[in-house]
PDB file of C-alpha atoms and ligand atoms in Angstrom:
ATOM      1  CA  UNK A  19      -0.033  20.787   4.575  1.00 94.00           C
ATOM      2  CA  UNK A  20      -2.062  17.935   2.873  1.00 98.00           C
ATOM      3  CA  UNK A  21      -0.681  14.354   3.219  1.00 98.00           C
ATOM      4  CA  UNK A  22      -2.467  11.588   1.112  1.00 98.00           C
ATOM      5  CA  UNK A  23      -2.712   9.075   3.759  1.00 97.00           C
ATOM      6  CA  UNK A  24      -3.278   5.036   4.185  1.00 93.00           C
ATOM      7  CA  UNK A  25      -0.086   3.639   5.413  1.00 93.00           C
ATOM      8  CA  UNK A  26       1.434   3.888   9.042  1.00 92.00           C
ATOM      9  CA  UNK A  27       3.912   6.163   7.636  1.00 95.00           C
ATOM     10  CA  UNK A  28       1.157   8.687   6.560  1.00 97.00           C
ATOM     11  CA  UNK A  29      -0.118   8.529  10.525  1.00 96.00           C
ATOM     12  CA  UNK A  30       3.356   8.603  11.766  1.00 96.00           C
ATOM     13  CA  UNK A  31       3.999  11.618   9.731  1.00 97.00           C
ATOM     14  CA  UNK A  32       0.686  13.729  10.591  1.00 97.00           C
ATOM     15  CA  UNK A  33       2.240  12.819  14.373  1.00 97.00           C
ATOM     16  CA  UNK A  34       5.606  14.339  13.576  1.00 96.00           C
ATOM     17  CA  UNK A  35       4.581  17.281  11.635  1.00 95.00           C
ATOM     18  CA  UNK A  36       1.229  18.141  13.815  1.00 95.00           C
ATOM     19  CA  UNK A  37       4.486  17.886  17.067  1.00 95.00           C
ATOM     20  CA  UNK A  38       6.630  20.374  15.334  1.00 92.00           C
ATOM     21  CA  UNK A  39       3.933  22.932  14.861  1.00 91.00           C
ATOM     22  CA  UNK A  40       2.686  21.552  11.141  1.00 93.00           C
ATOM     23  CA  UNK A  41      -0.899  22.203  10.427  1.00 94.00           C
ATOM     24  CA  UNK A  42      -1.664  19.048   8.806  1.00 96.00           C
ATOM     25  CA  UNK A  43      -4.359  17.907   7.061  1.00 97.00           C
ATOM     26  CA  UNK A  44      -4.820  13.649   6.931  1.00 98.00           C
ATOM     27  CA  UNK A  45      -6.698  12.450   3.502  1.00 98.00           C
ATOM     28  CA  UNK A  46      -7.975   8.966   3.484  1.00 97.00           C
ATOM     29  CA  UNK A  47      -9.810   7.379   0.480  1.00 96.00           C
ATOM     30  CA  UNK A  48     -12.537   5.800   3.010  1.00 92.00           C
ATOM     31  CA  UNK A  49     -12.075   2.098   2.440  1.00 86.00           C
ATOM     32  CA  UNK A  50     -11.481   1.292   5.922  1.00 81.00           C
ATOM     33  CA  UNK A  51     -14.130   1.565   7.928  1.00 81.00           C
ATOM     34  CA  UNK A  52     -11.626   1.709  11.157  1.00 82.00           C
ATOM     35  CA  UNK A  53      -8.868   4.097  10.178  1.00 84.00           C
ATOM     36  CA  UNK A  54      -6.166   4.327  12.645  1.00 85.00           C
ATOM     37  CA  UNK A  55      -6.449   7.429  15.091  1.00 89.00           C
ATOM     38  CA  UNK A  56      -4.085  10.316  13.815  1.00 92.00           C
ATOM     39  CA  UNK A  57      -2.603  13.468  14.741  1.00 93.00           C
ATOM     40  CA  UNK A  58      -4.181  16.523  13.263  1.00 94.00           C
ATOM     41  CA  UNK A  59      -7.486  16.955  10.735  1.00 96.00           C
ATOM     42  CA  UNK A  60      -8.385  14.562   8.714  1.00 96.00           C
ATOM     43  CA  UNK A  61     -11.169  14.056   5.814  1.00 97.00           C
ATOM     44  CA  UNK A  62     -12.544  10.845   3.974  1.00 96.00           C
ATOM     45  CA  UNK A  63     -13.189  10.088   0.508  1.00 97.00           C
ATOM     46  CA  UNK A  64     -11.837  10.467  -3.411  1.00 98.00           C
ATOM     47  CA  UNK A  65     -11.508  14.354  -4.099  1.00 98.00           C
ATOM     48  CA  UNK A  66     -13.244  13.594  -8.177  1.00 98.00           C
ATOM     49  CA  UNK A  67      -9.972  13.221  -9.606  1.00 98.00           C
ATOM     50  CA  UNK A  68      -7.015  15.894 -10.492  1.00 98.00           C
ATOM     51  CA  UNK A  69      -9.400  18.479 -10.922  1.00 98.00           C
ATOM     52  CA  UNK A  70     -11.348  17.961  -7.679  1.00 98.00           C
ATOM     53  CA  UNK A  71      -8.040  17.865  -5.976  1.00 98.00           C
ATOM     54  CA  UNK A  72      -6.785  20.756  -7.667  1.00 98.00           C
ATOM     55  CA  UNK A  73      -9.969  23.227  -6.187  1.00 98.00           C
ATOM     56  CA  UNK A  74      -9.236  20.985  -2.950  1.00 98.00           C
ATOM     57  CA  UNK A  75      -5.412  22.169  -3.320  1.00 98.00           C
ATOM     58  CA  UNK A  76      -6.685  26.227  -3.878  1.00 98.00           C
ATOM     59  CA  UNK A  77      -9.608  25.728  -1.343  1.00 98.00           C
ATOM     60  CA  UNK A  78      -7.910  24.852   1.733  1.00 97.00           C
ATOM     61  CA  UNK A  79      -4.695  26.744   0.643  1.00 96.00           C
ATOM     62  CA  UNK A  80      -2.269  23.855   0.183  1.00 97.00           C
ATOM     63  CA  UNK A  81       0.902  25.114   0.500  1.00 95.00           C
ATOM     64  CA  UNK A  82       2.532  21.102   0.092  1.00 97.00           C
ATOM     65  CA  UNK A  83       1.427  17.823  -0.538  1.00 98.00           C
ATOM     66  CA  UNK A  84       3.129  14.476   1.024  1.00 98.00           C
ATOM     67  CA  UNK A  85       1.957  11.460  -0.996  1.00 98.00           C
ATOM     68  CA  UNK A  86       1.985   8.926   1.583  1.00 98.00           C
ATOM     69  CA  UNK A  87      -0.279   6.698  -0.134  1.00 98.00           C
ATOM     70  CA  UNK A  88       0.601   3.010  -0.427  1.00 96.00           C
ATOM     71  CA  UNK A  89       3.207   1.416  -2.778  1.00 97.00           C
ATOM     72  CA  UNK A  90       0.240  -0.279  -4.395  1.00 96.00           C
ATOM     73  CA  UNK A  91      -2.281   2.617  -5.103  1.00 96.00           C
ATOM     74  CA  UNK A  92      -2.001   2.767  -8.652  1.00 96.00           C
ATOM     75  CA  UNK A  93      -3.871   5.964  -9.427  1.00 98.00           C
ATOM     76  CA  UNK A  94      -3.958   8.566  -6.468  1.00 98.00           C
ATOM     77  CA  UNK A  95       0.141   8.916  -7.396  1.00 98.00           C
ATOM     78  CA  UNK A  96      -0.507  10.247 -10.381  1.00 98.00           C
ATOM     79  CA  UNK A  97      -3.777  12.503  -9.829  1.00 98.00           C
ATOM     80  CA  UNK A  98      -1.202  14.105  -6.981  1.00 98.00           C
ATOM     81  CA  UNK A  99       1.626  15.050  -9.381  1.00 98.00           C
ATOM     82  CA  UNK A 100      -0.735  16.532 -11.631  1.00 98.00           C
ATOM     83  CA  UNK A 101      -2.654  18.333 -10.095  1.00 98.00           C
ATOM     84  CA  UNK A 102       0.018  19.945  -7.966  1.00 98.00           C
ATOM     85  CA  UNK A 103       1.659  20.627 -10.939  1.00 97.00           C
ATOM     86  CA  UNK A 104      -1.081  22.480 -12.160  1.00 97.00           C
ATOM     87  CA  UNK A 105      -2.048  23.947  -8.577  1.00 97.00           C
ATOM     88  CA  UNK A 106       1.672  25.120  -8.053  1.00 96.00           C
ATOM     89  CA  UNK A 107       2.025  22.991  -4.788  1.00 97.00           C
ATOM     90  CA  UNK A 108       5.078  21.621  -3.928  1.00 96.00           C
ATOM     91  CA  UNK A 109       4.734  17.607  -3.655  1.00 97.00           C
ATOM     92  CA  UNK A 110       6.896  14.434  -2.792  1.00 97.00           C
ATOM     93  CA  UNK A 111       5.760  10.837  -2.165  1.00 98.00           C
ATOM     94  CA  UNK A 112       6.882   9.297   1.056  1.00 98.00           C
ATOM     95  CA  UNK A 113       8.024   5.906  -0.602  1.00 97.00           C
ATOM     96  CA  UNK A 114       8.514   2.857   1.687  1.00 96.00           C
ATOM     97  CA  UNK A 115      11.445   0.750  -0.612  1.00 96.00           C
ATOM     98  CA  UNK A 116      10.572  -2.732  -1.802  1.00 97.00           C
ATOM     99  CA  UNK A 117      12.009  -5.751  -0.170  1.00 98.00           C
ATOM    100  CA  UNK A 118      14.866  -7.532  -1.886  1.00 98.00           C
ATOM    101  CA  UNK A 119      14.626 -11.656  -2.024  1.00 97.00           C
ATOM    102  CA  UNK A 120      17.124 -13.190   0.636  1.00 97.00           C
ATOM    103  CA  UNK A 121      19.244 -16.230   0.618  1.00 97.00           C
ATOM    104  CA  UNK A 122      17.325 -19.137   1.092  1.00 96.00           C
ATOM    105  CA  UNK A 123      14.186 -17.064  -0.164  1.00 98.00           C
ATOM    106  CA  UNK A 124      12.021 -18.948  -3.140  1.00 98.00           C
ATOM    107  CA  UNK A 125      10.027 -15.907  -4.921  1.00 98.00           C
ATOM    108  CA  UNK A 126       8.522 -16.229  -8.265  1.00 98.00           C
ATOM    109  CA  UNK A 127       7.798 -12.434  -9.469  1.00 98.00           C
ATOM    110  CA  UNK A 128       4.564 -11.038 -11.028  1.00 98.00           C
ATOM    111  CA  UNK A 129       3.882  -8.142 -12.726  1.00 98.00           C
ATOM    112  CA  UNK A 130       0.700  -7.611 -11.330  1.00 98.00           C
ATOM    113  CA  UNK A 131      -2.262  -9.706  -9.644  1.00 97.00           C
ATOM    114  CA  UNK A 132      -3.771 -11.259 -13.011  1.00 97.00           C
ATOM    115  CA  UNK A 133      -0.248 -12.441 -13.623  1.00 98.00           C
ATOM    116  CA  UNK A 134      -0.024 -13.714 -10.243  1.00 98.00           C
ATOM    117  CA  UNK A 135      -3.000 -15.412 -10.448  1.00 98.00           C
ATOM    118  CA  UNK A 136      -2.011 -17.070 -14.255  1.00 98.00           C
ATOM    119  CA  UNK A 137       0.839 -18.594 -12.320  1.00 98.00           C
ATOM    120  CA  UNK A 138      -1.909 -19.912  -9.352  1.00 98.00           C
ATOM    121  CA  UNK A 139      -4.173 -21.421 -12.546  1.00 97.00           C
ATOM    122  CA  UNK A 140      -1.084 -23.206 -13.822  1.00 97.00           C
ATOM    123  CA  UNK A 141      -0.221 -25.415 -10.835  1.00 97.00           C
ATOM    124  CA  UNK A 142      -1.484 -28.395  -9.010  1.00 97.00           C
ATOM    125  CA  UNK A 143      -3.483 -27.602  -6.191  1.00 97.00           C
ATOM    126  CA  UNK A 144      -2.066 -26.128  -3.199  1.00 98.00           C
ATOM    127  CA  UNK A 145      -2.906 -24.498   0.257  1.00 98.00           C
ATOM    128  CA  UNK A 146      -2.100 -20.858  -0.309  1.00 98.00           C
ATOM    129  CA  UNK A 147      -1.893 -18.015   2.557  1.00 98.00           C
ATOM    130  CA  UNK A 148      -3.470 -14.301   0.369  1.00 98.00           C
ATOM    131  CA  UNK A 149      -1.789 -11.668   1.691  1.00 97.00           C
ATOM    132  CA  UNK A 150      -2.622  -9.227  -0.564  1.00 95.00           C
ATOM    133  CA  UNK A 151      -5.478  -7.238   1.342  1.00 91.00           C
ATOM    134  CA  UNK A 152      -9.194  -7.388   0.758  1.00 90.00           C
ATOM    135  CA  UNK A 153      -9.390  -5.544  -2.288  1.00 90.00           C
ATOM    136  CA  UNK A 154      -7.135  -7.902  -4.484  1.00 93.00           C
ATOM    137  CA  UNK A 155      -8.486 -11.151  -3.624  1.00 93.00           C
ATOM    138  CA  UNK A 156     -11.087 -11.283  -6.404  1.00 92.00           C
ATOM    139  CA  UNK A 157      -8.151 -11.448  -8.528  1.00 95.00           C
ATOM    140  CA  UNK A 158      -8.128 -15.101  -7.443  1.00 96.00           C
ATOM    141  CA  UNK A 159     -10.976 -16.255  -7.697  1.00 94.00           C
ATOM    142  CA  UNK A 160     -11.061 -18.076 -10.920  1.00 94.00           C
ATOM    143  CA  UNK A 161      -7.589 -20.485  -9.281  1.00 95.00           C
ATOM    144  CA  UNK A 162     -10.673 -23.005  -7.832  1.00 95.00           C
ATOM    145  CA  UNK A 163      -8.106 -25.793  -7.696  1.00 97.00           C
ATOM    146  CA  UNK A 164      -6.685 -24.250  -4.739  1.00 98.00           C
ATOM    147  CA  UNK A 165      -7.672 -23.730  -1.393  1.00 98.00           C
ATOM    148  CA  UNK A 166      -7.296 -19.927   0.030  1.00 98.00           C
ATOM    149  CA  UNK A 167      -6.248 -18.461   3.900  1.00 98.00           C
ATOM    150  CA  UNK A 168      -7.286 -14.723   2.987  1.00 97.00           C
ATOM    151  CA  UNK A 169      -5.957 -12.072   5.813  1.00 97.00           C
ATOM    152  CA  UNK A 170      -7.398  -8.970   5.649  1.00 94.00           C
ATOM    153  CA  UNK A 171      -8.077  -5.702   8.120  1.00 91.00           C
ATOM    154  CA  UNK A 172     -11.574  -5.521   6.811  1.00 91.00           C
ATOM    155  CA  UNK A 173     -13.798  -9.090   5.528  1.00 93.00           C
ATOM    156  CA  UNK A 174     -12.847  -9.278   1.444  1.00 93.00           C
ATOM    157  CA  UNK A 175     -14.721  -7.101  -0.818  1.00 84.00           C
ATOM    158  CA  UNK A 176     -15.904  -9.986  -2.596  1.00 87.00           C
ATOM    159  CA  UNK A 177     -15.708 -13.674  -0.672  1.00 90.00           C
ATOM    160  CA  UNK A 178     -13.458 -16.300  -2.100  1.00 94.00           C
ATOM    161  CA  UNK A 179     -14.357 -20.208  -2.846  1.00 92.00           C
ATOM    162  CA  UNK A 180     -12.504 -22.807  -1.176  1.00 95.00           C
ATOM    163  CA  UNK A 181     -11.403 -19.341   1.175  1.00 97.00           C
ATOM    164  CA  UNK A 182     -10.983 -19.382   5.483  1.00 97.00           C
ATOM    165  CA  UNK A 183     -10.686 -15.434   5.896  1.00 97.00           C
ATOM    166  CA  UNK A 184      -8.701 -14.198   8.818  1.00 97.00           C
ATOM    167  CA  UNK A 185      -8.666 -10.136  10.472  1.00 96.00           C
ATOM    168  CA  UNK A 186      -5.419  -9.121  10.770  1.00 94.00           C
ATOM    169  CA  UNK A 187      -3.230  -5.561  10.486  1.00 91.00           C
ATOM    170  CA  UNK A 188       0.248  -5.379  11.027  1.00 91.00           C
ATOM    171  CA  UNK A 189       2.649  -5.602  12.768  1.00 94.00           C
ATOM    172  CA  UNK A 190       3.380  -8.667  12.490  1.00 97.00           C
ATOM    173  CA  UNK A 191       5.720 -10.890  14.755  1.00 98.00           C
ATOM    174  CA  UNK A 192       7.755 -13.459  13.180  1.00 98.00           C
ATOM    175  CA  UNK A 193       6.894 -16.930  15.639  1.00 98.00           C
ATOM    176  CA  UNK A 194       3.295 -15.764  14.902  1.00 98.00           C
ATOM    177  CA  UNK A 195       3.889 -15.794  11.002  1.00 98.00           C
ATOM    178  CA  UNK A 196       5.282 -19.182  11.135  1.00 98.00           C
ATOM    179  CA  UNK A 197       2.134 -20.802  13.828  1.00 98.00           C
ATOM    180  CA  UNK A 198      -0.126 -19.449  10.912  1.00 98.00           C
ATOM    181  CA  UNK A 199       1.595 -21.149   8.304  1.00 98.00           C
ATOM    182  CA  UNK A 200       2.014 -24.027   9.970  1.00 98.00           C
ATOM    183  CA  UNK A 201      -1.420 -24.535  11.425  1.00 98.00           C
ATOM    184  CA  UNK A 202      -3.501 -23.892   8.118  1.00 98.00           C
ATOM    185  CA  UNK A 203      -0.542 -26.586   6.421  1.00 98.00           C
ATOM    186  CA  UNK A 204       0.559 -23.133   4.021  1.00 98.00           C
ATOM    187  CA  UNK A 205       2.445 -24.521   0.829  1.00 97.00           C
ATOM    188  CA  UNK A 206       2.474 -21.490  -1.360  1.00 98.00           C
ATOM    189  CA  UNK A 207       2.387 -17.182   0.173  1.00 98.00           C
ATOM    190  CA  UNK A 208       1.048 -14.703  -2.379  1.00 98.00           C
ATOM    191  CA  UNK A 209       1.803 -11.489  -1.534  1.00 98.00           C
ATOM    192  CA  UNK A 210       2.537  -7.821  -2.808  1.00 98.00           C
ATOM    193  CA  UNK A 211       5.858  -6.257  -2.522  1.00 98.00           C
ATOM    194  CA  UNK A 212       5.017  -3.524   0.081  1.00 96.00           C
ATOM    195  CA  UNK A 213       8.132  -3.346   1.380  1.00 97.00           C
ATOM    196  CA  UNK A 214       8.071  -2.147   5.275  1.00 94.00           C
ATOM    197  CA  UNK A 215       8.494  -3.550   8.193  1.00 94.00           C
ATOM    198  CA  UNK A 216       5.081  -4.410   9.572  1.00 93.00           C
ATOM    199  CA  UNK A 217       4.399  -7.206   7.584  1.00 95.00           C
ATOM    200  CA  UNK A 218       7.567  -8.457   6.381  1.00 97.00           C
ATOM    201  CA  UNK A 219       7.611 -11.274   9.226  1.00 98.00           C
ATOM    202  CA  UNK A 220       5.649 -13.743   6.778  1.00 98.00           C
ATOM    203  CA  UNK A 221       8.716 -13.794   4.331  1.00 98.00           C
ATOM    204  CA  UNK A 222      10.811 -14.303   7.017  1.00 98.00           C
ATOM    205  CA  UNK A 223       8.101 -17.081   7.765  1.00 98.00           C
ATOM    206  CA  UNK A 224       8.420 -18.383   4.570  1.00 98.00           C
ATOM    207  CA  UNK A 225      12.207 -18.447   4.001  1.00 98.00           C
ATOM    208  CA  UNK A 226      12.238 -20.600   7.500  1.00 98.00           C
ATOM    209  CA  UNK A 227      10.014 -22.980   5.969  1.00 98.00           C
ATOM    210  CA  UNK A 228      11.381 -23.445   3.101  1.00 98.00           C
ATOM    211  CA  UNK A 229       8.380 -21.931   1.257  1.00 98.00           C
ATOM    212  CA  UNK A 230       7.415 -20.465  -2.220  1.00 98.00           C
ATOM    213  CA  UNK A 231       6.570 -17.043  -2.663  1.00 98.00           C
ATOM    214  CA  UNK A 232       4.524 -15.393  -5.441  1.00 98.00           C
ATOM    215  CA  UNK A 233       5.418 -11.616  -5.125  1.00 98.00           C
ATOM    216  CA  UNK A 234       3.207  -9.079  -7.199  1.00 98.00           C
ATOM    217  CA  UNK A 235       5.769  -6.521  -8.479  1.00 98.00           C
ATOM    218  CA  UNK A 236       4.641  -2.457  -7.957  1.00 98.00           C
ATOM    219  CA  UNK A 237       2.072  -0.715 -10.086  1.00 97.00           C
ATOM    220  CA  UNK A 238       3.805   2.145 -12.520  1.00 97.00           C
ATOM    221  CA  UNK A 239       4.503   5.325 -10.957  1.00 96.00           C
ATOM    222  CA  UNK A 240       4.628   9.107 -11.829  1.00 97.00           C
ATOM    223  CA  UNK A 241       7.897   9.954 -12.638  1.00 94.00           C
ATOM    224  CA  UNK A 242      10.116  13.028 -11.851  1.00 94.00           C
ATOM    225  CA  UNK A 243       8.623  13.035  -8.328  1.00 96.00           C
ATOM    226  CA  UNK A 244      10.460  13.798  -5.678  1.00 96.00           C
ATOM    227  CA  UNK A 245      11.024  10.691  -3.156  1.00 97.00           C
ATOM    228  CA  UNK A 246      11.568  10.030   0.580  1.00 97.00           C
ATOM    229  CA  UNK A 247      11.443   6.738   2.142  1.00 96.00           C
ATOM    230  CA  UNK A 248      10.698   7.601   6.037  1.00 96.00           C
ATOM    231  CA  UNK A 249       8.233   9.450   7.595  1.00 96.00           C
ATOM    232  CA  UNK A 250      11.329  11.640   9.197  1.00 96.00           C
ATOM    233  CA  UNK A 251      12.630  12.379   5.536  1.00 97.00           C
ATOM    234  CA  UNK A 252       9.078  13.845   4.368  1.00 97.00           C
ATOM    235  CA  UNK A 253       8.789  15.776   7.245  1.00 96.00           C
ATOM    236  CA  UNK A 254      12.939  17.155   7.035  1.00 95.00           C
ATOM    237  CA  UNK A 255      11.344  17.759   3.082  1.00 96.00           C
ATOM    238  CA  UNK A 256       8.197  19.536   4.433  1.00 95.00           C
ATOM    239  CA  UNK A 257      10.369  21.871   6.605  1.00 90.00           C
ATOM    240  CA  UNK A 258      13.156  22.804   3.805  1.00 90.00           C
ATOM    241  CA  UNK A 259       9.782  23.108   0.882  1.00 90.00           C
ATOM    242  CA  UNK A 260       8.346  25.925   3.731  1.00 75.00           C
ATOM    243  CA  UNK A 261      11.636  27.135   3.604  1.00 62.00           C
ATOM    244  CA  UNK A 262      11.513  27.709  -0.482  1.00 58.00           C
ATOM    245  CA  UNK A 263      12.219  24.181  -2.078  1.00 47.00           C
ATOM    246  CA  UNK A 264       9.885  22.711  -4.422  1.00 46.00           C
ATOM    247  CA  UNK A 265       9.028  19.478  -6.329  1.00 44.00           C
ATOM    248  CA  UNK A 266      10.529  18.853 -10.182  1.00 44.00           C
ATOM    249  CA  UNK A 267       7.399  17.329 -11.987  1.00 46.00           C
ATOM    250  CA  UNK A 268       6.268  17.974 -15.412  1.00 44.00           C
ATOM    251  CA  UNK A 269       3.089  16.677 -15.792  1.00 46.00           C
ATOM    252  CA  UNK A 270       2.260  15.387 -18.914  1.00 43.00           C
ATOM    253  CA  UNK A 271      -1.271  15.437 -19.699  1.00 48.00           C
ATOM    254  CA  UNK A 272      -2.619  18.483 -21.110  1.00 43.00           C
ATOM    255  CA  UNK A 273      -4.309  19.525 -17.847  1.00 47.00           C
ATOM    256  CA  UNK A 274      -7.422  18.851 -15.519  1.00 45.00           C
ATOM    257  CA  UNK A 275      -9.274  21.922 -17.427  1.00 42.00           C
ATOM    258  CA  UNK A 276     -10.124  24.193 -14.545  1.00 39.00           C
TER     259      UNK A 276
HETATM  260  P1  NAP B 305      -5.857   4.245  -5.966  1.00 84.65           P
HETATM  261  O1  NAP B 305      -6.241   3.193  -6.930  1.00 84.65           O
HETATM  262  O2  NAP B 305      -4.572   4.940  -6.180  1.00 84.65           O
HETATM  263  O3  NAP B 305      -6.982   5.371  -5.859  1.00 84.65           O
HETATM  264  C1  NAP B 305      -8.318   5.179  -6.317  1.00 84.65           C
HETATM  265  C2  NAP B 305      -9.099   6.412  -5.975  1.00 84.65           C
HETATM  266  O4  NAP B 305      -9.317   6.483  -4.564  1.00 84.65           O
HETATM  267  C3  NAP B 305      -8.383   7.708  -6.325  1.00 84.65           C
HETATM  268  O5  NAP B 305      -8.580   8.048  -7.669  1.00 84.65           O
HETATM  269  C4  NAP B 305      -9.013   8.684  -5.350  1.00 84.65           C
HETATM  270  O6  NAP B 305     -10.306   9.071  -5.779  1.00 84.65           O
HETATM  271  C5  NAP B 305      -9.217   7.824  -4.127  1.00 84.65           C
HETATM  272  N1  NAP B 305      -8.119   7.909  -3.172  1.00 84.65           N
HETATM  273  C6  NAP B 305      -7.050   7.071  -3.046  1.00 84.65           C
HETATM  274  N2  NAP B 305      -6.285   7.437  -2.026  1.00 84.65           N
HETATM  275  C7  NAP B 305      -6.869   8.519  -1.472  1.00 84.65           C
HETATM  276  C8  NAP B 305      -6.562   9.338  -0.365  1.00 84.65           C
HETATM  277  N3  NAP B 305      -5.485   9.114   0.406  1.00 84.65           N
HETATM  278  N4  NAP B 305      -7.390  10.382  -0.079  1.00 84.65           N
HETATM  279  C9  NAP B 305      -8.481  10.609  -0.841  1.00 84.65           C
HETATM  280  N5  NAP B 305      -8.834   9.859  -1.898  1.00 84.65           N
HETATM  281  C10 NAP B 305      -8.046   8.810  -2.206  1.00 84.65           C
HETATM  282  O7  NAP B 305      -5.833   3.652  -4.488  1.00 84.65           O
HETATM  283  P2  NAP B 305      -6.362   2.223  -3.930  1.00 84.65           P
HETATM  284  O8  NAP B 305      -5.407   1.155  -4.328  1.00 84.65           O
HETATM  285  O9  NAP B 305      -7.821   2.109  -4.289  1.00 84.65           O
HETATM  286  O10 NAP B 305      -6.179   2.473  -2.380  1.00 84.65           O
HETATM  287  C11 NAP B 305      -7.101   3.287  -1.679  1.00 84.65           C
HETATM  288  C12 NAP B 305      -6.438   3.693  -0.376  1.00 84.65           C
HETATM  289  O11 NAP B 305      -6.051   2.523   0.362  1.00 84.65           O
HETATM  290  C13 NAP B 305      -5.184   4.542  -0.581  1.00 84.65           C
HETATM  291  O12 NAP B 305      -5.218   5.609   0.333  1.00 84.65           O
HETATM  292  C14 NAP B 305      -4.047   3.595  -0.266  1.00 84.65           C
HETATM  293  O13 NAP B 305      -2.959   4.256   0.337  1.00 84.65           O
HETATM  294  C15 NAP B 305      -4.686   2.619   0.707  1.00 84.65           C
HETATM  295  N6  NAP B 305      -4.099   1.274   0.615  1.00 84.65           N
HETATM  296  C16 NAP B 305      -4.036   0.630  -0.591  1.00 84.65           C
HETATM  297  C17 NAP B 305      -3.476  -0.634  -0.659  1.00 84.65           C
HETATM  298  C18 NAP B 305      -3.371  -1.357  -1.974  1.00 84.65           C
HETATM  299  O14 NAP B 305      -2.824  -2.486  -1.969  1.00 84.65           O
HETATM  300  N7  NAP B 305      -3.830  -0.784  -3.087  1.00 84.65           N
HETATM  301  C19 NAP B 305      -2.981  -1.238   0.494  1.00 84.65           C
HETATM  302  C20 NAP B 305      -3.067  -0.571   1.704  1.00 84.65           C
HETATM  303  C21 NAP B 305      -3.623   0.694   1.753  1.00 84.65           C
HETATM  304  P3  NAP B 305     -10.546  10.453  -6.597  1.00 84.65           P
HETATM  305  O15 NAP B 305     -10.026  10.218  -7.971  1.00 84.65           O
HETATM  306  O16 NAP B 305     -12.023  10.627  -6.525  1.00 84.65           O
HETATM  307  O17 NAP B 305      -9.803  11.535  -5.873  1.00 84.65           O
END
């Protein structure tokens, strides 16, 4: 059992399925430097695309895949529903929903980061809490007219100008949220639309302030995957797939040519 790890959800599954008897195997892409401690094996770093993961698949005898990646990984989805296509593995991705706007909530949408950061170049300047992770930031760093509180697990990949970084991972509490905001004088959030619970508390921040919100919309995903939401669905899906189920995707490239 392979799951495609970097959320909690991924760690809270490998928990679940290595308690009911699971042998599970925990993949992280090895961007964090401090992964969280999980249940189970694990291994670090990008299998060489869907046909590296496809002899990964046959190698270690795969018999399903659990894409637990984040909502915002924009190409592991995809290399996963191919290549257990091709491999025969059965596959889902553990899918945390996306947050809906609230009364009182004041979100602008973007498709993506370089449209969130052509709304940022359009307005005056402002104080404006990132909260985006360290690999996005860069994305900003042409909006000079603003100034920048950047939280991140791990320092950003590439430092911002006019930028106070603060280390942070979730959870998040909610009277926290708001001390942040308030302290650094936070006019505008930027964040993506993770969905979760961990680190919802700055919207809830936000809405209490009376705050704007630019929320980066989800990357494009594979479709015709199957989809769970909770850790306890993918591992109720793992048990019924051992049981005979399978996925339903049809990939649509002509193949990784092994
Ligand atoms: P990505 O764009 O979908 O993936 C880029 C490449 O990284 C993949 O092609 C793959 O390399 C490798 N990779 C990604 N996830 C992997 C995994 N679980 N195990 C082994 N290799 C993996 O993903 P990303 O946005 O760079 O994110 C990298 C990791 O950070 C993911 O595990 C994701 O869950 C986590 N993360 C991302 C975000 C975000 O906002 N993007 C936020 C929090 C956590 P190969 O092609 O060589 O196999």
């Amino acid at each position: 059992m392979l799951v495609l790890a970097g959320t909690s959800e991924a760690t809270d599954l490998a928990g679940r399925l290595d308690r009911a008897g699971v042998e599970v195997i925990s993949s992280l892409a090895g961007v964090t430097a401090t992964p969280r401690v999980r249940a189970g094996r694990a291994r670090s770093g990008g299998f060489g695309g869907t046909a590296g993961l496809v002899g990964y698949l046959r190698n270690e005898r795969i018999d399903a895949l659990v894409d637990a990646t984040h909502p915002f990984a924009a190409v592991m989805p995809f290399h996963a529903a191919d290549a257990c296509a091709y491999a025969g593995v059965a596959h889902c991705r553990l899918l945390r929903a996306p947050w809906v706007p609230e009364p009182g909530d004041r979100w602008t949408g973007a498709a993506d980061l370089v449209a969130a950061a052509a709304i940022l170049g359009r307005l005056e300047p402002r104080r404006v809490f990132l909260a985006i992770g360290r690999q996005s930031a860069p994305a900003f760093r042409r909006c000079r007219q603003h100034w920048f509180l950047a939280r991140s697990i791990e320092p950003l990949a590439t430092p911002l100008a006019n930028c106070i970084e603060v280390r942070g991972r979730g959870p998040f509490e909610f009277d926290a949220e708001v001390a942040l905001l308030l302290e650094h004088r936070i006019d505008l959030v930027v964040t993506k639309n993770a969905g979760g619970v961990a680190t919802v508390a700055k919207l809830a921040a936000a809405r209490s302030l009376g705050l704007e919100v630019v929320m980066v919309e989800r990357p494009a995903a594979p479709v015709g995957v199957v989809e769970v939401a909770t850790d306890e669905e993918a591992c109720r899906w793992v048990e019924a797939t051992v049981r005979g189920a399978g996925g339903g995707y049809i990939p649509t490239s002509p193949g990784p040519g092994l």
